[in-house]
Coordinates of C-alpha atoms in Angstrom, one line a residue:
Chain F
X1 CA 0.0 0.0 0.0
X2 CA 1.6 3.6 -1.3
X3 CA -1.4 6.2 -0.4
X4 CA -0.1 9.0 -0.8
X5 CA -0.4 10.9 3.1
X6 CA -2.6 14.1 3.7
X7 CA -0.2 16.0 5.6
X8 CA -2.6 19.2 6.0
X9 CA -5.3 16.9 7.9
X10 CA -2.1 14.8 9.9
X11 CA -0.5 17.7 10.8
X12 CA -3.9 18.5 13.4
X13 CA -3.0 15.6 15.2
X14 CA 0.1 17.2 16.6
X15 CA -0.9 20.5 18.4
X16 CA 2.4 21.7 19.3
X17 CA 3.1 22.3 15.5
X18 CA 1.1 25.3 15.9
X19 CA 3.2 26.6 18.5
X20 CA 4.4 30.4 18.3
X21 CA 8.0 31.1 19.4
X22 CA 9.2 34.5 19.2
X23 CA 5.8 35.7 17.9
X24 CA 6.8 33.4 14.8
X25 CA 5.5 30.2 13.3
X26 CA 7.1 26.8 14.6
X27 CA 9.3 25.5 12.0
X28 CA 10.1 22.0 13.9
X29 CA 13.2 20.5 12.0
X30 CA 14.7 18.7 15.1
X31 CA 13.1 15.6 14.7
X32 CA 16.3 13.6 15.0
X33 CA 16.7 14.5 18.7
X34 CA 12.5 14.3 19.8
X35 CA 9.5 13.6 17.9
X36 CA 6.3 15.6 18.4
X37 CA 3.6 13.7 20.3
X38 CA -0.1 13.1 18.7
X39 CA -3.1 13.7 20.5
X40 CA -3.8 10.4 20.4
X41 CA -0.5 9.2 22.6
X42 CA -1.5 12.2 24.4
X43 CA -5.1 11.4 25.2
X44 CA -3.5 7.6 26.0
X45 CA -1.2 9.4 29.1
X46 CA -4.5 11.4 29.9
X47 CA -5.8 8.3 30.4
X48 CA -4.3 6.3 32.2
X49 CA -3.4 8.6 34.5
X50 CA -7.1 9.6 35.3
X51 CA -8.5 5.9 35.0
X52 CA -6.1 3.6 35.6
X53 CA -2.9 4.4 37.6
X54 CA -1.7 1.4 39.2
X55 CA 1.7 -0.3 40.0
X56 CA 1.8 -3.5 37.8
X57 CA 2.2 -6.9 38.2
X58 CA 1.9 -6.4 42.1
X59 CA -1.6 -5.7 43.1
X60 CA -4.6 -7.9 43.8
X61 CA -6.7 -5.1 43.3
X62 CA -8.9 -4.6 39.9
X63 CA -6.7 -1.3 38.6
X64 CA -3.1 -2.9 38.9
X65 CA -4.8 -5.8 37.2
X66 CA -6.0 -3.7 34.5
X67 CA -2.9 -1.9 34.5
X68 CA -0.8 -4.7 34.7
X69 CA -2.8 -5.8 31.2
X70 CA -2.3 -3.3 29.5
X71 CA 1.5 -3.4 29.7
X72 CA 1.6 -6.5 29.1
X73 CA 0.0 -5.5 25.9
X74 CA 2.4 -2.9 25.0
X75 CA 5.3 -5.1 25.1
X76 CA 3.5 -7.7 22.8
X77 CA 2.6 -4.5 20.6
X78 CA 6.1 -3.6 20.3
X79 CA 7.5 -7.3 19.6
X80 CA 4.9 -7.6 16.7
X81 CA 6.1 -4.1 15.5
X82 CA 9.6 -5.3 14.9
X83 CA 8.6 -9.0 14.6
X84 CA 10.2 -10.3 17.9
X85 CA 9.7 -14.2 17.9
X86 CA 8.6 -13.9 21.7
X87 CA 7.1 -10.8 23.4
X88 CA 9.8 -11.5 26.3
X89 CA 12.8 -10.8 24.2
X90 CA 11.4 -6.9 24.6
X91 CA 12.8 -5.8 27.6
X92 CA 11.6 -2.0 28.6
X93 CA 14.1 0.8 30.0
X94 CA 14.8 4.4 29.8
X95 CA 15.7 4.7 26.2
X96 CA 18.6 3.7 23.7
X97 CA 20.9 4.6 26.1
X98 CA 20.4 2.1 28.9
X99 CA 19.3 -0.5 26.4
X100 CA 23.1 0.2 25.0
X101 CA 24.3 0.3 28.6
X102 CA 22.3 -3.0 30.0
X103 CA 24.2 -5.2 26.9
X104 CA 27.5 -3.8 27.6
X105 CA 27.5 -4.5 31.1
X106 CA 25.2 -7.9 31.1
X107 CA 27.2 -9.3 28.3
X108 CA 30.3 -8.1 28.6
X109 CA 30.1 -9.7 32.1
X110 CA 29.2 -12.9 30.7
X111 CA 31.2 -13.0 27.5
X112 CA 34.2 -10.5 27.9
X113 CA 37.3 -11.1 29.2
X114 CA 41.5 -9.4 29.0
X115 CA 42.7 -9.5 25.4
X116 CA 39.0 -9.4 23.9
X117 CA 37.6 -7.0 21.4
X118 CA 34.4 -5.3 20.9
X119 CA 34.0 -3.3 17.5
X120 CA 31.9 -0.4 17.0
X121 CA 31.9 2.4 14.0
X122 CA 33.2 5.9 13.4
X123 CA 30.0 6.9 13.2
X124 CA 28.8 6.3 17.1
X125 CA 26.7 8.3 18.9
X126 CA 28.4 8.7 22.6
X127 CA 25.9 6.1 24.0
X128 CA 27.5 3.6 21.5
X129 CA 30.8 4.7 22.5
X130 CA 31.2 5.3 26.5
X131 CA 29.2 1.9 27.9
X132 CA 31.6 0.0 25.7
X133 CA 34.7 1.6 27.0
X134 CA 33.7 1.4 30.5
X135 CA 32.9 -2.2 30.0
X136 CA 36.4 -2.7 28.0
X137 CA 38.4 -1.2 30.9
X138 CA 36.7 -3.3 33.3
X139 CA 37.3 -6.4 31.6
X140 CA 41.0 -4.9 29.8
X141 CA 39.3 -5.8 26.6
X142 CA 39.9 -3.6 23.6
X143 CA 37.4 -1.7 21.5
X144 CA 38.2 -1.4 17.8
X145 CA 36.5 1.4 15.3
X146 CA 35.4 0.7 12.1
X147 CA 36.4 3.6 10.2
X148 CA 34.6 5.5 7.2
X149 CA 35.1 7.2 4.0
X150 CA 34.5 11.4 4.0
X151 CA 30.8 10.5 2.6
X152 CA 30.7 9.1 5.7
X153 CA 30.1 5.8 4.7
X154 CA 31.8 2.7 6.5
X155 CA 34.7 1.3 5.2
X156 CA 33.3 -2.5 4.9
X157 CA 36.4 -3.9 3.4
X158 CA 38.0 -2.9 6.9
X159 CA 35.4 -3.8 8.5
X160 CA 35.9 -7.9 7.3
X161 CA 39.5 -7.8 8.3
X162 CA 38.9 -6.1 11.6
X163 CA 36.3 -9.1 12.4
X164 CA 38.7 -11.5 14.0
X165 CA 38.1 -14.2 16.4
X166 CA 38.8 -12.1 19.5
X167 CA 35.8 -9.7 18.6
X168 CA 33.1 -10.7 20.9
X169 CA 30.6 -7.9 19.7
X170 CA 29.8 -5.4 17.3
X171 CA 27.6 -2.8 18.3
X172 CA 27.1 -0.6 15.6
X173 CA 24.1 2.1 14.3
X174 CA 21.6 1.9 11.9
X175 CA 21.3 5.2 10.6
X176 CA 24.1 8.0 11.6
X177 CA 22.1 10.7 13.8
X178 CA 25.2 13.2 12.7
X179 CA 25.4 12.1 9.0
X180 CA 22.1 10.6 8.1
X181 CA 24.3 7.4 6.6
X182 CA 22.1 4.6 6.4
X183 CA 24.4 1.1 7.1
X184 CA 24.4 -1.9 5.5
X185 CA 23.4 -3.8 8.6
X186 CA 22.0 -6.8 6.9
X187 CA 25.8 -7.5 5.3
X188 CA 27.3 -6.6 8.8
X189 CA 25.2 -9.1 10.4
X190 CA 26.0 -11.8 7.8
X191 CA 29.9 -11.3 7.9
X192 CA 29.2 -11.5 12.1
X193 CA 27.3 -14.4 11.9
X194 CA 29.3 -15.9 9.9
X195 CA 32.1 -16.2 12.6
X196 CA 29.3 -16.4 15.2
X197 CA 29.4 -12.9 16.5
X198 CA 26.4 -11.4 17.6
X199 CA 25.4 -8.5 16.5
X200 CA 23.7 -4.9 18.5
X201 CA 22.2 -2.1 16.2
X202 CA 21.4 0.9 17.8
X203 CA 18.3 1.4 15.9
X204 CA 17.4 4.8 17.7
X205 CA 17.7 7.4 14.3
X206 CA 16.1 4.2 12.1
X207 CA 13.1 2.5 14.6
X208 CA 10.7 5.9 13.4
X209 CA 11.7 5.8 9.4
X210 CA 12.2 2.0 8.6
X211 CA 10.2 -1.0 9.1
X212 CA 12.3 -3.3 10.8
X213 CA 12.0 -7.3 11.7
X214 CA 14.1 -8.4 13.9
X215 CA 14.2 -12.1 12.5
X216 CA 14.6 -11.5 9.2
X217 CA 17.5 -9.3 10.3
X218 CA 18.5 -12.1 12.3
X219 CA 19.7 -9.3 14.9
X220 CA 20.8 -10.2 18.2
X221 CA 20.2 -7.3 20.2
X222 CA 18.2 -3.7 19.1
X223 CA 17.9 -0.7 21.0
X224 CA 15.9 2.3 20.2
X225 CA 14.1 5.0 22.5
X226 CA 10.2 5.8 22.6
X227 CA 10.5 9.1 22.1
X228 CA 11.8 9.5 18.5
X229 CA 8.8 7.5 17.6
X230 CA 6.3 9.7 18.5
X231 CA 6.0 8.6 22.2
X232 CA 6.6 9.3 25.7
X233 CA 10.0 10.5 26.8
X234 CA 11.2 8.1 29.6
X235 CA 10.8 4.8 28.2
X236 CA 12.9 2.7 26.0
X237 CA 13.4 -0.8 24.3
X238 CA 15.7 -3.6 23.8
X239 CA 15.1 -6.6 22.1
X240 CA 17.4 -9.4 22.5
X241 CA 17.3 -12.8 21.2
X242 CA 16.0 -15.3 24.0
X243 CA 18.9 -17.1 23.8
X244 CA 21.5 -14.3 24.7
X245 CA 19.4 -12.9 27.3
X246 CA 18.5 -15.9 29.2
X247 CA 22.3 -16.2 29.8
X248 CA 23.0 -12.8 30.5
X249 CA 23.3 -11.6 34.2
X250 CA 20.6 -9.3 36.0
X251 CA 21.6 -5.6 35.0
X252 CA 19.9 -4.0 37.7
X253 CA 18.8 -5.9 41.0
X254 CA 15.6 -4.8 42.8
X255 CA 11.9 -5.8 43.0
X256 CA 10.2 -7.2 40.4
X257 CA 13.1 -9.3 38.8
X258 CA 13.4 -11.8 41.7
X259 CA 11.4 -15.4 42.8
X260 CA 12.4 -15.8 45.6
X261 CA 14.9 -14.1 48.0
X262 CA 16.7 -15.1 51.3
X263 CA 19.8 -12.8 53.0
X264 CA 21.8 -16.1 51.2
X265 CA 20.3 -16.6 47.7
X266 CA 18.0 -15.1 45.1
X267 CA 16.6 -16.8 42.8
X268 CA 15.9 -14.6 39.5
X269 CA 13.1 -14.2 37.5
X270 CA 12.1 -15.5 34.0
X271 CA 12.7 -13.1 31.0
X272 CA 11.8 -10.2 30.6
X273 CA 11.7 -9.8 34.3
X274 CA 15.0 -10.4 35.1
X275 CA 16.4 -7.2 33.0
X276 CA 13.0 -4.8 34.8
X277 CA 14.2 -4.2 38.6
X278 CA 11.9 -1.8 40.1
X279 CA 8.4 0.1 39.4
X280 CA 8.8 0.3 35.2
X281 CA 7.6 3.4 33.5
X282 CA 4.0 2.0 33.1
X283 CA 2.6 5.1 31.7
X284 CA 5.5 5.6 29.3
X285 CA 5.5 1.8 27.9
X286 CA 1.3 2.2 27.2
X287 CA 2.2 6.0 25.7
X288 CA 4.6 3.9 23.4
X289 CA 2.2 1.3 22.3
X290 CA -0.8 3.9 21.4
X291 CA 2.8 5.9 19.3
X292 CA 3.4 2.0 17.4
X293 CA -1.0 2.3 16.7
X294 CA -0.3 5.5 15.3
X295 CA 2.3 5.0 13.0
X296 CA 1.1 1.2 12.3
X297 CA -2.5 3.4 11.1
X298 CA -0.1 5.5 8.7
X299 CA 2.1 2.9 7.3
X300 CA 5.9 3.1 8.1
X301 CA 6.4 2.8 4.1
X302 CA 3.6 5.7 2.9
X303 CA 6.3 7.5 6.4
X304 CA 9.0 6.7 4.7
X305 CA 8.3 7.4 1.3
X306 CA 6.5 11.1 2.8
X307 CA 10.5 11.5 4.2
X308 CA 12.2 10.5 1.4
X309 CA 10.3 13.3 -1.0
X310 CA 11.4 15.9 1.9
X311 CA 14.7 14.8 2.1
X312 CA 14.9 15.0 -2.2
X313 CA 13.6 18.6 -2.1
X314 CA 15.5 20.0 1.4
X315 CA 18.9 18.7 -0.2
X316 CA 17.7 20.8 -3.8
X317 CA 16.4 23.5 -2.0
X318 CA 19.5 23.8 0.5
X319 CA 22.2 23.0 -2.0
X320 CA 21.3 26.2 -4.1
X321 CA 22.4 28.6 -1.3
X322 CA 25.9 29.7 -2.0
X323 CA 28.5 28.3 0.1
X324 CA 26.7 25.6 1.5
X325 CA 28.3 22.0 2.0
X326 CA 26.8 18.8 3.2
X327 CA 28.3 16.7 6.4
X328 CA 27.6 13.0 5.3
X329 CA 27.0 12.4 1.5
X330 CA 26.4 8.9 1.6
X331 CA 24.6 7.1 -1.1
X332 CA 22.2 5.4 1.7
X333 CA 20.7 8.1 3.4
X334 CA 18.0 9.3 5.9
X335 CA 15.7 12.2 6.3
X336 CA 17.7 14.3 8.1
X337 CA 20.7 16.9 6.7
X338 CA 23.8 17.9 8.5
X339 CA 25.6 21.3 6.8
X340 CA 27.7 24.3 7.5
X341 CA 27.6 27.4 5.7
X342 CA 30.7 29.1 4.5
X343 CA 32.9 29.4 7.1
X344 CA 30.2 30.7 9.9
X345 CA 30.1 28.6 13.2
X346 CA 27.1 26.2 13.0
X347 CA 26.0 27.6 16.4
X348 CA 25.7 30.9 15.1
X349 CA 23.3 29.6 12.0
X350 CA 21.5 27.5 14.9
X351 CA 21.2 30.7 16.7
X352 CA 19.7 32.9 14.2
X353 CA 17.0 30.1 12.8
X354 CA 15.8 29.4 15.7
X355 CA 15.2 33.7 16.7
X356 CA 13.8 33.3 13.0
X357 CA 11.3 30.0 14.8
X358 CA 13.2 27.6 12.8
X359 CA 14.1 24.5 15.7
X360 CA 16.9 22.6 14.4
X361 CA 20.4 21.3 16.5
X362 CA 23.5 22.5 16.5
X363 CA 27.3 21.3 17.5
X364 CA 28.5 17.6 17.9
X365 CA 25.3 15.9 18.0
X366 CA 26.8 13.3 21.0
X367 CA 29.4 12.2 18.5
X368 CA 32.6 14.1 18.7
X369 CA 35.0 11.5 16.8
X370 CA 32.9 12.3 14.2
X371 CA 33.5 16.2 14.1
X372 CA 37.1 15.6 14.7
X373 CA 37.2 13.2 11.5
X374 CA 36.1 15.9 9.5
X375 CA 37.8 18.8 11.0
X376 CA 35.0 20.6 12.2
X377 CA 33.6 22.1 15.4
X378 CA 30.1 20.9 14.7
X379 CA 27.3 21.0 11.8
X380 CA 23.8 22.5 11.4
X381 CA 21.3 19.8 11.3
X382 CA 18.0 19.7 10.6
X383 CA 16.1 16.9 10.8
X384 CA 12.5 15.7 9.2
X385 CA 9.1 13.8 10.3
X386 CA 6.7 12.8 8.1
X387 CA 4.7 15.7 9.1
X388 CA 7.2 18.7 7.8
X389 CA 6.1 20.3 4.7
X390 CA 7.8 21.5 1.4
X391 CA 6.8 25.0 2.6
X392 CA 8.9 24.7 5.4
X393 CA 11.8 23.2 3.9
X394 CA 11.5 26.4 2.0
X395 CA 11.7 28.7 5.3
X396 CA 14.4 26.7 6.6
X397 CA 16.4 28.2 3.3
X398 CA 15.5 31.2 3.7
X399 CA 16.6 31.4 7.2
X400 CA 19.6 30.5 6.3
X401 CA 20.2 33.1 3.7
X402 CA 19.2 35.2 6.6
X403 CA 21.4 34.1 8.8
X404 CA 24.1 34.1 6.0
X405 CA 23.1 37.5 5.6
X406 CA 23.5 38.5 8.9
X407 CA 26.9 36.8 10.2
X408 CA 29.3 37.6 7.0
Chain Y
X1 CA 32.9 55.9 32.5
X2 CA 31.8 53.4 35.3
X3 CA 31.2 50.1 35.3
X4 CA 27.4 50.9 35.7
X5 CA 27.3 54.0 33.4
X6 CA 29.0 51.8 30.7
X7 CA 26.2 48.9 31.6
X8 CA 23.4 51.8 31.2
X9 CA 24.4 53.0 27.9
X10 CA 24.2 49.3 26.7
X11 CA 20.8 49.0 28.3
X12 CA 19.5 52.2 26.4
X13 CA 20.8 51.6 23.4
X14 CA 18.7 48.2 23.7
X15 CA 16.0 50.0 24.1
X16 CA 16.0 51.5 20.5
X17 CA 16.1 47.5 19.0
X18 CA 12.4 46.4 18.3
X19 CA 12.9 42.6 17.7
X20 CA 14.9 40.1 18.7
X21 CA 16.7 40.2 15.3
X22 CA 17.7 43.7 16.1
X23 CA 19.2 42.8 18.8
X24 CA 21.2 40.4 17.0
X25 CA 22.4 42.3 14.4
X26 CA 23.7 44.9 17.3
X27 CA 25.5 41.8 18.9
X28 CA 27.0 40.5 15.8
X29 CA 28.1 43.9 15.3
X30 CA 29.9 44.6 18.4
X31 CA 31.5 40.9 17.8
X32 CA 33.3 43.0 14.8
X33 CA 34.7 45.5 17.3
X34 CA 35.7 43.1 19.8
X35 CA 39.1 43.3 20.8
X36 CA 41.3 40.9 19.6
X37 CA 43.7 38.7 21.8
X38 CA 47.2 38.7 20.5
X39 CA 47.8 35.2 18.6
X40 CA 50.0 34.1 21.3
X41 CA 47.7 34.0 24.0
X42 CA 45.5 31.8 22.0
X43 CA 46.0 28.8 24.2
X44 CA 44.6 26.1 25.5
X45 CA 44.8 27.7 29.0
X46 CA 43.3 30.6 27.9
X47 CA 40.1 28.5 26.8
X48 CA 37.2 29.0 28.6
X49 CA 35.4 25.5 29.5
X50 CA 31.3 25.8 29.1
X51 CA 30.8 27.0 26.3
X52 CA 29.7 25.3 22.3
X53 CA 31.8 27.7 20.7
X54 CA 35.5 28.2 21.7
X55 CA 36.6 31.6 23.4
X56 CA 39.6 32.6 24.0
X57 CA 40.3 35.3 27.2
X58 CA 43.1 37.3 28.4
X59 CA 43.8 39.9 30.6
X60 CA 46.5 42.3 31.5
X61 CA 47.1 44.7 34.4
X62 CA 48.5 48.0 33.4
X63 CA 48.7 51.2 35.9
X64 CA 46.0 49.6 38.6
X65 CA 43.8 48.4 35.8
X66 CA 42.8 45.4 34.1
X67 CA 42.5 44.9 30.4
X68 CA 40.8 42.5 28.9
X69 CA 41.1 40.5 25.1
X70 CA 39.7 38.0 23.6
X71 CA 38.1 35.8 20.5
X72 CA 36.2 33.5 19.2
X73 CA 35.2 30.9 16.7
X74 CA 31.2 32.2 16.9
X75 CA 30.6 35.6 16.2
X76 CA 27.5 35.8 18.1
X77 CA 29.3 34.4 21.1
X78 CA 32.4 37.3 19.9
X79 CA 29.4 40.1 20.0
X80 CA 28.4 38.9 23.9
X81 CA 32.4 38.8 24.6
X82 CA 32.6 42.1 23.0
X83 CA 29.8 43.7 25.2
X84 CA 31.0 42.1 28.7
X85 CA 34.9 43.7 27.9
X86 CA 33.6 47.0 27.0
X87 CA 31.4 47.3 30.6
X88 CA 34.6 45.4 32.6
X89 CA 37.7 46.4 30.6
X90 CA 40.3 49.1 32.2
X91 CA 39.1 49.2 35.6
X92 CA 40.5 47.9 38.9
X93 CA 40.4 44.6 39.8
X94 CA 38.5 45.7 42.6
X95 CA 35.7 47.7 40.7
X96 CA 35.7 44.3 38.5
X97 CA 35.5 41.4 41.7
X98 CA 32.3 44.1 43.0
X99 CA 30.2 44.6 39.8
X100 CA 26.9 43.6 39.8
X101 CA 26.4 43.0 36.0
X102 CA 22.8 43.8 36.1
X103 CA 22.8 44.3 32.0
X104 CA 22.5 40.8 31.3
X105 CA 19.1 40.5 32.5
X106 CA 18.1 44.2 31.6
X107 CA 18.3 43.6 28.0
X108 CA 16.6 40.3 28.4
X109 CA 19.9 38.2 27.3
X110 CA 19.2 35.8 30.2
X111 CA 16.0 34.8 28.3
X112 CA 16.6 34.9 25.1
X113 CA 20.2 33.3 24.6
X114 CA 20.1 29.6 24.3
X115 CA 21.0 27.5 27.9
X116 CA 24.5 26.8 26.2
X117 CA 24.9 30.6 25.4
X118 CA 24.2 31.7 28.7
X119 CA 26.3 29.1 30.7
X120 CA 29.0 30.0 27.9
X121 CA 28.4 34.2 29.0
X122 CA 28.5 33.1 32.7
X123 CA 31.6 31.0 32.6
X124 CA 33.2 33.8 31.1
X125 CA 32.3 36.5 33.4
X126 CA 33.3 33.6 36.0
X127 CA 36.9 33.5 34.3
X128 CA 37.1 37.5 34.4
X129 CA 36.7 38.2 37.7
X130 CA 38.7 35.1 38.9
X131 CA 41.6 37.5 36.9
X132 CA 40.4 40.4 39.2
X133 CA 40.9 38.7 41.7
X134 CA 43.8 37.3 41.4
X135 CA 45.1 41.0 40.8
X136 CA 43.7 42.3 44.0
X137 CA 45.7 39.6 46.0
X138 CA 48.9 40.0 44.0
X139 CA 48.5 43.4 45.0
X140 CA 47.7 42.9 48.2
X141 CA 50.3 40.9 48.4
X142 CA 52.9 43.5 46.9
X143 CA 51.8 45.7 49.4
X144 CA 52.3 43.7 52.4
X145 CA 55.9 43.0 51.1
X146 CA 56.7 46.7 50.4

């Protein structure tokens, strides 16, 4: 199915595009760091709130039962929307980042050990970065880049002769929230596989823009956040193969992810338990699942195609103002652009849009190797949803004539 | 002028800006006027931490006064540089370490720069009247020994 999306009538469902700031229209081009929230994940938060507030799995009472249900069903929502084979290989947390953080510490105490190697790419966000190297000098294991080319596209040929038998992991990203690079993850996975490495994609900049099934993928581990996919902040995924995570240790110890416990010995729970110590974010899981309706109801394909058309016309439209240049020219690439402008400091062309009500993000965007690869302090990135219009691709250029204007 | 007469002027001549844009375009211009520290003193210990763009301060003490210079890569971060040295620059250390810079929230910087700009402004004025202070003690100090 390829219906075309109605943008005008979508666009309603998201009140805070007609925001004022400054006295001047929201232009909303930062989609890459948060999404916008419909009224209809809205109304879900409402909800529950008013009706049905209750700690989960806990109470004997109707609410926590209803409560309690309703999670439940929000984790079997999510597995179906990235085709998990069991609804217990989703495990909930904050976001990408302690997803990231829970593998790294879970399996690197189970599978890492002095000498070892975990690989990861050039093109890391800091949350892909950090956990590893914490883990790494715990265990004095070693963590090995996979470097790129100046499109800022990985070097795959490295990549095959840095895959050795003392890599344990590769934890790499889907789509590049700095460059917009789409990776070949499928051929990653394979070359993994083939030497029986599992594989983690940090699926945050891709869960929102590209249907993804985990088993066709044949991914070991994903991680991606609710709140780039039009839901609550506060509440996160991983999904990790049954296999992996019924070996893995406990991340976080606590209530909820025991059987029994004595002073001498717990017992802990059966998946996904075991990885959710403590009160989970109820409200934010159910948020998520009524964000999955929403964007299941639209089609991630008519979403992505709606994306792809704004990315064609924003890299026209932005290419014909003098002095521009791209950050990230790969072939593969998603709906978001990264640029500077002649020699003016990103954060200056940041500044200025935004005074003009343009929202887009300046600076390292969380991945500093990145800047320092290509000699830079930081890009201009702006960054598109499904509901952005032509019209305001069009205003972002002319803000940044304006600011061009302004700062030379 | 005083520190406060110089922080009035700036406030008045605010005044006359209607928009925010304005505004800008007076900051960006004082960035142009800023003045620049020597090459030499472009160090890494003259960085100041805190801020998105990279500033550069110095200061020097000439005939009971402190003088400040300084750059950046930003030129809206330049124009804020540009404003703070022309309200603080040649006066004593002590007149620095006591001034209330009121300004900042007069002309409704405080609300309109960006969280990273105004930690950026704050670290600065944080670095500059560290320098005054360090002044006033080596004076001190000079004077107990002499």
């Amino acid at each position: 199915m390829s219906a075309e999306l109605n943008i005008e009538e979508i666009r309603k469902d998201f009140p805070i595009l007609d925001a004022k700031v400054y006295g001047k229209r929201l232009v909303y081009l930062d989609n890459g760091a948060t999404s916008q929230k419909p009224v209809q994940v809205l109304e879900t938060l409402d909800n529950y709130y008013k009706e049905y507030n209750s700690n989960v799995h806990r109470g004997v009472h109707l609410l926590s039962q209803v409560a309690t249900e309703a999670y439940e069903a929000a984790r079997k929502k999510v597995a179906s929307f990235i085709n998990a084979k069991h609804d217990h290989e989703v495990i909930f947390t904050r976001g990408t980042t302690e997803s990231i953080n829970l593998v790294a510490s879970s399996f690197g105490k189970l599978a890492l050990k002095k000498g070892d190697e975990v690989l990861i790419s050039a093109m890391e966000h800091h949350s892909n970065i950090v956990p590893w190297q914490m883990i790494c000098e715990d265990k004095e294991a070693v963590l090995k880049v996979i470097p790129m080319n100046t499109n800022g596209e990985l070097l795959m040929d490295e990549f095959a002769s840095l895959l050795t038998d003392k890599v344990k992991i590769v934890s790499v990203t889907y789509i590049s929230n700095s460059l917009g690079t789409i990776n070949p993850v499928k051929e990653i996975i394979n070359q993994a596989h083939a030497k029986n490495i599992p594989v983690l994609l940090d699926v945050a900049q891709a869960i929102q823009h590209v249907p993804i099934d985990v088993q066709e993928l044949d991914v070991d581990f994903i991680a991606f956040s609710g709140h780039k996919i039009y839901g609550p902040t506060g509440i996160g995924v991983l999904y990790g193969k049954e296999e992996w995570l019924n070996k893995m240790p406990p991340y976080q110890g606590g209530g909820d992810m025991i059987k029994t416990v004595t002073f001498a010995k717990t017992i802990y729970n059966d998946l996904p338990y075991k990885f959710e110590a403590g009160t989970p974010d109820v409200a934010g899981a159910i948020g998520l699942s009524a964000a999955i309706d929403y964007v299941n109801n639209l089609g991630l394909e008519n979403i992505q195609q709606a994306e792809h058309e704004l990315l064609k016309y924003a890299m026209k439209k932005l290419s014909e103002v003098d002095g521009l240049r791209f950050i990230g020219n790969a072939k593969e690439h998603a709906s978001l652009v990264s640029f500077l402008v002649r020699d003016i400091h990103p954060f200056d062309t940041g500044d200025i849009l935004d005074k003009q009500g343009i929202a887009v993000r300046t600076g390292h965007h969380c991945t500093q190797p990145v800047m320092d690869f290509f000699g830079i302090p930081g890009t201009v990135r702006a960054s598109f949803a499904f509901y952005n219009t032509k019209e305001e691709v069009d205003l972002l250029a002319a803000g940044i004539e304006k600011a061009v204007m302004m700062l030379s | 002028m005083t520190i406060n007469e110089q922080q009035d002027e700036i406030i008045e001549e605010f005044e006359l800006y209607g928009d925010w844009m304005d505004k800008y375009e007076a900051i960006i211009q004082l960035g142009k006027e800023l003045p620049l520290i020597d090459d030499q003193y472009k160090t890494d210990d003259n960085l100041i931490k805190g801020c998105q763009s990279r500033v550069w301060l110095h200061s020097e003490y000439k005939d009971g006064k402190v003088f400040f210079t300084a750059d950046s890569d930003a030129i809206i971060t330049k124009g804020l540089i540009s404003m703070v040295i022309k309200v603080l620059s040649e006066h004593t250390p002590k007149e620095i370490a006591d001034s209330d810079l009121y300004f900042v929230n007069a002309i409704g910087l405080n609300s309109h720069l960006s969280p990273t700009r105004s930690n950026g402004l704050l670290s600065m004025l944080k670095q500059m009247k560290a320098y005054a202070v360090a002044y006033q003690v080596k004076e001190l100090n000079t004077q107990n020994n002499g």
